[in-house]
CSV table of C-alpha atoms in Angstrom, one decimal:
chain,number,residue,atom,x,y,z
A,407,UNK,CA,-19.5,-4.5,-20.2
A,408,UNK,CA,-17.4,-4.6,-17.0
A,409,UNK,CA,-16.4,-1.3,-15.5
A,410,UNK,CA,-12.9,-0.5,-14.5
A,411,UNK,CA,-13.4,-1.5,-10.9
A,412,UNK,CA,-14.6,-5.0,-11.9
A,413,UNK,CA,-11.8,-5.5,-14.5
A,414,UNK,CA,-9.2,-4.3,-12.0
A,415,UNK,CA,-10.5,-6.8,-9.3
A,416,UNK,CA,-10.6,-9.7,-11.7
A,417,UNK,CA,-7.1,-9.2,-13.1
A,418,UNK,CA,-5.6,-8.4,-9.7
A,419,UNK,CA,-6.9,-11.7,-8.4
A,420,UNK,CA,-5.2,-13.4,-11.4
A,421,UNK,CA,-1.9,-11.7,-10.7
A,422,UNK,CA,-2.1,-12.7,-7.0
A,423,UNK,CA,-2.8,-16.3,-7.9
A,424,UNK,CA,0.2,-16.3,-10.2
A,425,UNK,CA,2.7,-14.9,-7.7
A,426,UNK,CA,1.6,-16.1,-4.3
A,427,UNK,CA,3.2,-19.5,-4.5
A,428,UNK,CA,2.8,-21.3,-1.1
A,429,UNK,CA,6.3,-22.8,-1.2
A,430,UNK,CA,8.1,-19.6,-2.2
A,431,UNK,CA,6.3,-17.6,0.4
A,432,UNK,CA,7.9,-19.8,3.1
A,433,UNK,CA,11.3,-18.4,2.2
A,434,UNK,CA,10.9,-15.0,0.5
A,435,UNK,CA,9.1,-11.8,1.2
A,436,UNK,CA,5.6,-11.5,-0.2
A,437,UNK,CA,6.0,-10.2,-3.8
A,438,UNK,CA,4.9,-6.6,-4.0
A,439,UNK,CA,2.1,-6.0,-6.6
A,440,UNK,CA,2.0,-2.3,-7.6
A,441,UNK,CA,-1.7,-1.9,-7.9
A,442,UNK,CA,-1.3,1.6,-9.3
A,443,UNK,CA,0.6,0.3,-12.3
A,444,UNK,CA,-2.0,-2.4,-12.8
A,445,UNK,CA,-4.7,0.3,-12.7
A,446,UNK,CA,-2.9,2.5,-15.2
A,447,UNK,CA,-2.4,-0.5,-17.6
A,448,UNK,CA,-6.1,-1.3,-17.5
A,449,UNK,CA,-7.1,2.3,-17.9
A,450,UNK,CA,-4.9,2.7,-21.0
A,451,UNK,CA,-6.1,-0.4,-22.7
A,452,UNK,CA,-9.7,-0.1,-21.7
A,453,UNK,CA,-10.4,2.4,-24.4
A,454,UNK,CA,-8.6,0.4,-27.1
A,455,UNK,CA,-10.2,-2.1,-29.5
A,456,UNK,CA,-9.3,-5.1,-27.3
A,457,UNK,CA,-11.4,-7.9,-26.0
A,458,UNK,CA,-11.4,-8.4,-22.2
A,459,UNK,CA,-9.4,-11.6,-22.7
A,460,UNK,CA,-6.7,-9.6,-24.6
A,461,UNK,CA,-6.7,-6.8,-22.1
A,462,UNK,CA,-6.3,-9.3,-19.3
A,463,UNK,CA,-3.4,-11.1,-21.0
A,464,UNK,CA,-1.5,-8.0,-21.7
A,465,UNK,CA,-2.0,-6.6,-18.2
A,466,UNK,CA,-1.1,-9.9,-16.5
A,467,UNK,CA,2.0,-10.3,-18.7
A,468,UNK,CA,3.2,-6.8,-18.0
A,469,UNK,CA,2.6,-7.1,-14.2
A,470,UNK,CA,4.4,-10.4,-14.0
A,471,UNK,CA,7.5,-9.0,-15.6
A,472,UNK,CA,7.3,-5.9,-13.4
A,473,UNK,CA,7.0,-8.1,-10.3
A,474,UNK,CA,10.0,-10.2,-11.5
A,475,UNK,CA,12.1,-7.1,-11.9
A,476,UNK,CA,11.0,-5.9,-8.5
A,477,UNK,CA,11.8,-9.3,-6.9
A,478,UNK,CA,15.3,-9.3,-8.3
A,479,UNK,CA,15.9,-5.8,-7.1
A,480,UNK,CA,15.0,-6.9,-3.5
A,481,UNK,CA,18.1,-9.1,-3.3
A,482,UNK,CA,20.7,-6.5,-4.5
A,483,UNK,CA,21.6,-5.3,-1.0
A,484,UNK,CA,19.7,-7.8,1.0
A,485,UNK,CA,21.4,-9.4,4.1
A,486,UNK,CA,19.1,-12.5,3.9
A,487,UNK,CA,20.4,-16.0,4.3
A,488,UNK,CA,21.9,-17.6,1.3
A,489,UNK,CA,19.0,-20.1,0.7
A,490,UNK,CA,16.5,-17.2,0.9
A,491,UNK,CA,18.6,-15.2,-1.6
A,492,UNK,CA,18.8,-18.0,-4.0
A,493,UNK,CA,15.0,-18.6,-3.8
A,494,UNK,CA,14.4,-14.9,-4.3
A,495,UNK,CA,16.4,-15.1,-7.5
A,496,UNK,CA,14.5,-18.2,-8.6
A,497,UNK,CA,11.2,-16.5,-7.8
A,498,UNK,CA,12.0,-13.6,-10.0
A,499,UNK,CA,13.0,-16.0,-12.8
A,500,UNK,CA,9.8,-18.0,-12.2
A,501,UNK,CA,7.6,-14.9,-12.6
A,502,UNK,CA,9.6,-14.0,-15.8
A,503,UNK,CA,8.9,-17.5,-17.1
A,504,UNK,CA,5.1,-17.0,-16.6
A,505,UNK,CA,5.3,-13.7,-18.4
A,506,UNK,CA,7.1,-15.2,-21.5
A,507,UNK,CA,4.6,-18.1,-21.6
A,508,UNK,CA,1.6,-15.8,-21.6
A,509,UNK,CA,2.9,-13.7,-24.4
A,510,UNK,CA,4.2,-16.7,-26.3
A,511,UNK,CA,0.8,-18.3,-26.2
A,512,UNK,CA,-0.7,-15.1,-27.6
A,513,UNK,CA,1.9,-15.2,-30.4
A,514,UNK,CA,2.4,-11.4,-30.1
A,515,UNK,CA,6.0,-11.2,-31.1
A,516,UNK,CA,6.0,-7.4,-31.4
A,517,UNK,CA,4.7,-7.0,-27.8
A,518,UNK,CA,7.4,-9.4,-26.5
A,519,UNK,CA,10.0,-7.3,-28.4
A,520,UNK,CA,8.6,-4.0,-26.9
A,521,UNK,CA,8.6,-5.3,-23.4
A,522,UNK,CA,12.0,-6.9,-23.8
A,523,UNK,CA,13.4,-3.5,-24.7
A,524,UNK,CA,11.8,-2.1,-21.6
A,525,UNK,CA,13.4,-4.8,-19.4
A,526,UNK,CA,16.8,-4.0,-20.9
A,527,UNK,CA,16.4,-0.3,-20.1
A,528,UNK,CA,15.2,-1.0,-16.6
A,529,UNK,CA,18.2,-3.2,-15.8
A,530,UNK,CA,20.7,-0.8,-17.4
A,531,UNK,CA,19.4,2.1,-15.3
A,532,UNK,CA,19.2,0.0,-12.1
A,533,UNK,CA,22.9,-0.8,-12.5
A,534,UNK,CA,23.6,2.9,-12.9
A,535,UNK,CA,21.8,3.8,-9.7
A,536,UNK,CA,22.9,0.9,-7.5
A,537,UNK,CA,26.5,1.0,-8.5
A,538,UNK,CA,26.7,4.8,-8.3
A,539,UNK,CA,27.7,5.2,-11.9
A,540,UNK,CA,25.6,8.4,-12.4
A,541,UNK,CA,27.7,11.5,-12.2
A,542,UNK,CA,25.0,14.0,-11.3
A,543,UNK,CA,21.7,14.5,-9.6
A,544,UNK,CA,19.8,14.9,-12.8
A,545,UNK,CA,21.2,11.6,-14.2
A,546,UNK,CA,20.2,9.7,-11.0
A,547,UNK,CA,16.7,11.1,-11.2
A,548,UNK,CA,16.5,10.3,-14.9
A,549,UNK,CA,17.5,6.7,-14.2
A,550,UNK,CA,14.9,6.4,-11.4
A,551,UNK,CA,12.3,7.5,-13.9
A,552,UNK,CA,13.3,4.8,-16.4
A,553,UNK,CA,13.3,2.1,-13.7
A,554,UNK,CA,9.8,3.0,-12.6
A,555,UNK,CA,8.1,3.5,-15.9
A,556,UNK,CA,9.9,1.9,-18.8
A,557,UNK,CA,7.6,-1.1,-19.1
A,558,UNK,CA,4.5,0.9,-19.0
A,559,UNK,CA,6.0,3.4,-21.5
A,560,UNK,CA,6.8,0.6,-23.9
A,561,UNK,CA,3.3,-0.8,-23.7
A,562,UNK,CA,1.7,2.7,-24.4
A,563,UNK,CA,4.1,3.1,-27.3
A,564,UNK,CA,3.2,-0.3,-28.7
A,565,UNK,CA,-0.5,0.7,-28.6
A,566,UNK,CA,0.3,4.1,-30.1
A,567,UNK,CA,-1.1,6.0,-27.1
A,568,UNK,CA,2.2,7.4,-25.9
A,569,UNK,CA,0.5,10.7,-25.0
A,570,UNK,CA,0.3,9.0,-21.6
A,571,UNK,CA,4.1,8.6,-21.3
A,572,UNK,CA,5.0,11.9,-19.7
A,573,UNK,CA,2.2,11.5,-17.2
A,574,UNK,CA,3.1,7.8,-16.4
A,575,UNK,CA,6.8,8.7,-16.0
A,576,UNK,CA,6.1,11.5,-13.6
A,577,UNK,CA,3.4,9.6,-11.7
A,578,UNK,CA,5.6,6.6,-10.8
A,579,UNK,CA,8.7,8.8,-10.4
A,580,UNK,CA,6.7,10.8,-7.8
A,581,UNK,CA,5.6,7.6,-6.1
A,582,UNK,CA,9.1,6.2,-5.9
A,583,UNK,CA,10.4,9.5,-4.5
A,584,UNK,CA,7.7,9.4,-1.8
A,585,UNK,CA,8.7,5.9,-0.8
A,586,UNK,CA,12.5,6.8,-0.8
A,587,UNK,CA,11.8,9.8,1.3
A,588,UNK,CA,9.7,7.8,3.7
A,589,UNK,CA,12.5,5.2,4.1
A,590,UNK,CA,15.0,8.0,4.7
A,591,UNK,CA,12.9,9.8,7.3
A,592,UNK,CA,12.3,6.5,9.1
A,593,UNK,CA,16.1,5.8,9.2
A,594,UNK,CA,15.7,2.9,6.8
A,595,UNK,CA,17.9,2.2,3.7
A,596,UNK,CA,17.3,4.4,0.7
A,597,UNK,CA,19.0,3.7,-2.6
A,598,UNK,CA,18.2,7.2,-3.8
A,599,UNK,CA,19.4,9.0,-0.8
A,600,UNK,CA,22.6,6.9,-0.8
A,601,UNK,CA,23.2,8.0,-4.4
A,602,UNK,CA,22.5,11.6,-3.6
A,603,UNK,CA,24.8,11.5,-0.6
A,604,UNK,CA,27.7,10.3,-2.7
A,605,UNK,CA,27.1,13.2,-5.2
A,606,UNK,CA,26.5,16.0,-2.7
A,607,UNK,CA,29.0,14.9,0.0
A,608,UNK,CA,31.6,12.9,-2.0
A,609,UNK,CA,34.4,13.1,0.6
A,610,UNK,CA,32.1,12.3,3.5
A,611,UNK,CA,32.6,8.7,4.5
A,612,UNK,CA,29.8,8.7,7.1
A,613,UNK,CA,26.8,6.4,6.6
A,614,UNK,CA,23.7,8.3,5.6
A,615,UNK,CA,22.3,7.9,9.1
A,616,UNK,CA,25.3,9.7,10.5
A,617,UNK,CA,24.9,12.9,8.4
A,618,UNK,CA,24.2,16.1,10.3
A,619,UNK,CA,20.7,17.5,10.5
A,620,UNK,CA,21.7,20.2,8.1
A,621,UNK,CA,23.1,17.7,5.6
A,622,UNK,CA,20.0,15.6,5.8
A,623,UNK,CA,17.8,18.7,5.3
A,624,UNK,CA,19.8,19.5,2.1
A,625,UNK,CA,19.1,16.0,0.7
A,626,UNK,CA,15.4,16.3,1.6
A,627,UNK,CA,15.1,19.7,-0.1
A,628,UNK,CA,16.6,18.2,-3.4
A,629,UNK,CA,14.0,15.4,-3.4
A,630,UNK,CA,11.2,17.8,-2.5
A,631,UNK,CA,12.1,19.9,-5.5
A,632,UNK,CA,11.7,16.9,-7.8
A,633,UNK,CA,8.5,15.9,-6.1
A,634,UNK,CA,7.1,19.4,-6.7
A,635,UNK,CA,8.1,19.5,-10.4
A,636,UNK,CA,6.5,16.0,-11.0
A,637,UNK,CA,3.4,17.0,-9.1
A,638,UNK,CA,2.8,19.9,-11.4
A,639,UNK,CA,3.1,17.6,-14.5
A,640,UNK,CA,0.7,15.1,-12.9
A,641,UNK,CA,-1.9,17.7,-12.1
A,642,UNK,CA,-1.7,19.1,-15.6
A,643,UNK,CA,-2.2,15.6,-17.0
A,644,UNK,CA,-5.3,15.1,-14.8
A,645,UNK,CA,-6.8,18.0,-16.6
A,646,UNK,CA,-5.7,17.1,-20.1
A,647,UNK,CA,-5.5,13.4,-20.6
A,648,UNK,CA,-8.5,11.8,-22.2
A,649,UNK,CA,-10.5,8.9,-20.7
A,650,UNK,CA,-9.3,9.2,-17.1
A,651,UNK,CA,-11.7,7.2,-15.0
A,652,UNK,CA,-12.9,8.1,-11.6
A,653,UNK,CA,-11.1,5.2,-9.9
A,654,UNK,CA,-7.7,6.3,-11.3
A,655,UNK,CA,-8.3,10.0,-10.6
A,656,UNK,CA,-9.2,9.2,-7.0
A,657,UNK,CA,-6.1,7.0,-6.5
A,658,UNK,CA,-3.8,9.7,-8.1
A,659,UNK,CA,-5.2,12.5,-5.9
A,660,UNK,CA,-4.6,10.3,-2.8
A,661,UNK,CA,-1.0,9.8,-3.9
A,662,UNK,CA,-0.5,13.5,-4.5
A,663,UNK,CA,-1.9,14.4,-1.1
A,664,UNK,CA,0.8,12.2,0.6
A,665,UNK,CA,3.5,14.7,-0.3
A,666,UNK,CA,4.3,17.0,2.5
A,667,UNK,CA,7.3,19.2,1.6
A,668,UNK,CA,10.0,19.1,4.3
A,669,UNK,CA,10.2,22.9,4.7
A,670,UNK,CA,6.4,23.1,5.1
A,671,UNK,CA,6.4,20.3,7.6
A,672,UNK,CA,9.2,21.9,9.6
A,673,UNK,CA,7.3,25.2,9.8
A,674,UNK,CA,4.1,23.4,10.9
A,675,UNK,CA,5.8,21.4,13.5
A,676,UNK,CA,7.8,24.4,14.8
């Protein structure tokens, strides 16, 4: 029986072969494969009564649709040339097509239905965040959670192991917040911080880079609060969830250690 590390390596290679198309890579950014989501998928299904072939098919299918959604998201505010934008759209559609073919070949209609519901939820909540339809901080954060975890949540519900859902939701919410915070601190674009700015400073027409230090600090404190709350849920899950493997635990702890609260960092640097 293959261990988690071997299964992860084999399936990751299959994902890479599926999405690293030589022609597309001439015109679009390299598709991002969230290896943590792949590892979670494999870890959840590894304890189920599935053959490796079935596990591989479900993991590959779910990752392909996740990559398709992420690829489409890349073009929303992208200033790329028109040809590149069109190819990025087509690349996302291509990955979606691979996903549907894999699941259609398996004739698992119920899985297709479950993941389709996840896709619908992701797209609805992306619109809410990107078009600033959310009326409060809590709604923005709730939408980010759905965007980051809906597909995995639908898969765990399908396999009736939804005890993972709260953990999964907070883990990938935490990871997204870390990335958004990093972009903000490096003066790069951040969808989340743009949304928070519109809510906290609604009459301020400045771009986010033009906010005062005090205003930026206020936004960072909000994100740090949500990071801390999610971190506690994740740490509790590490103690309570059954069948966590060493590879997954190691990766999660590395992720948790990346969080440095702004207030603490400010004191240390001062």
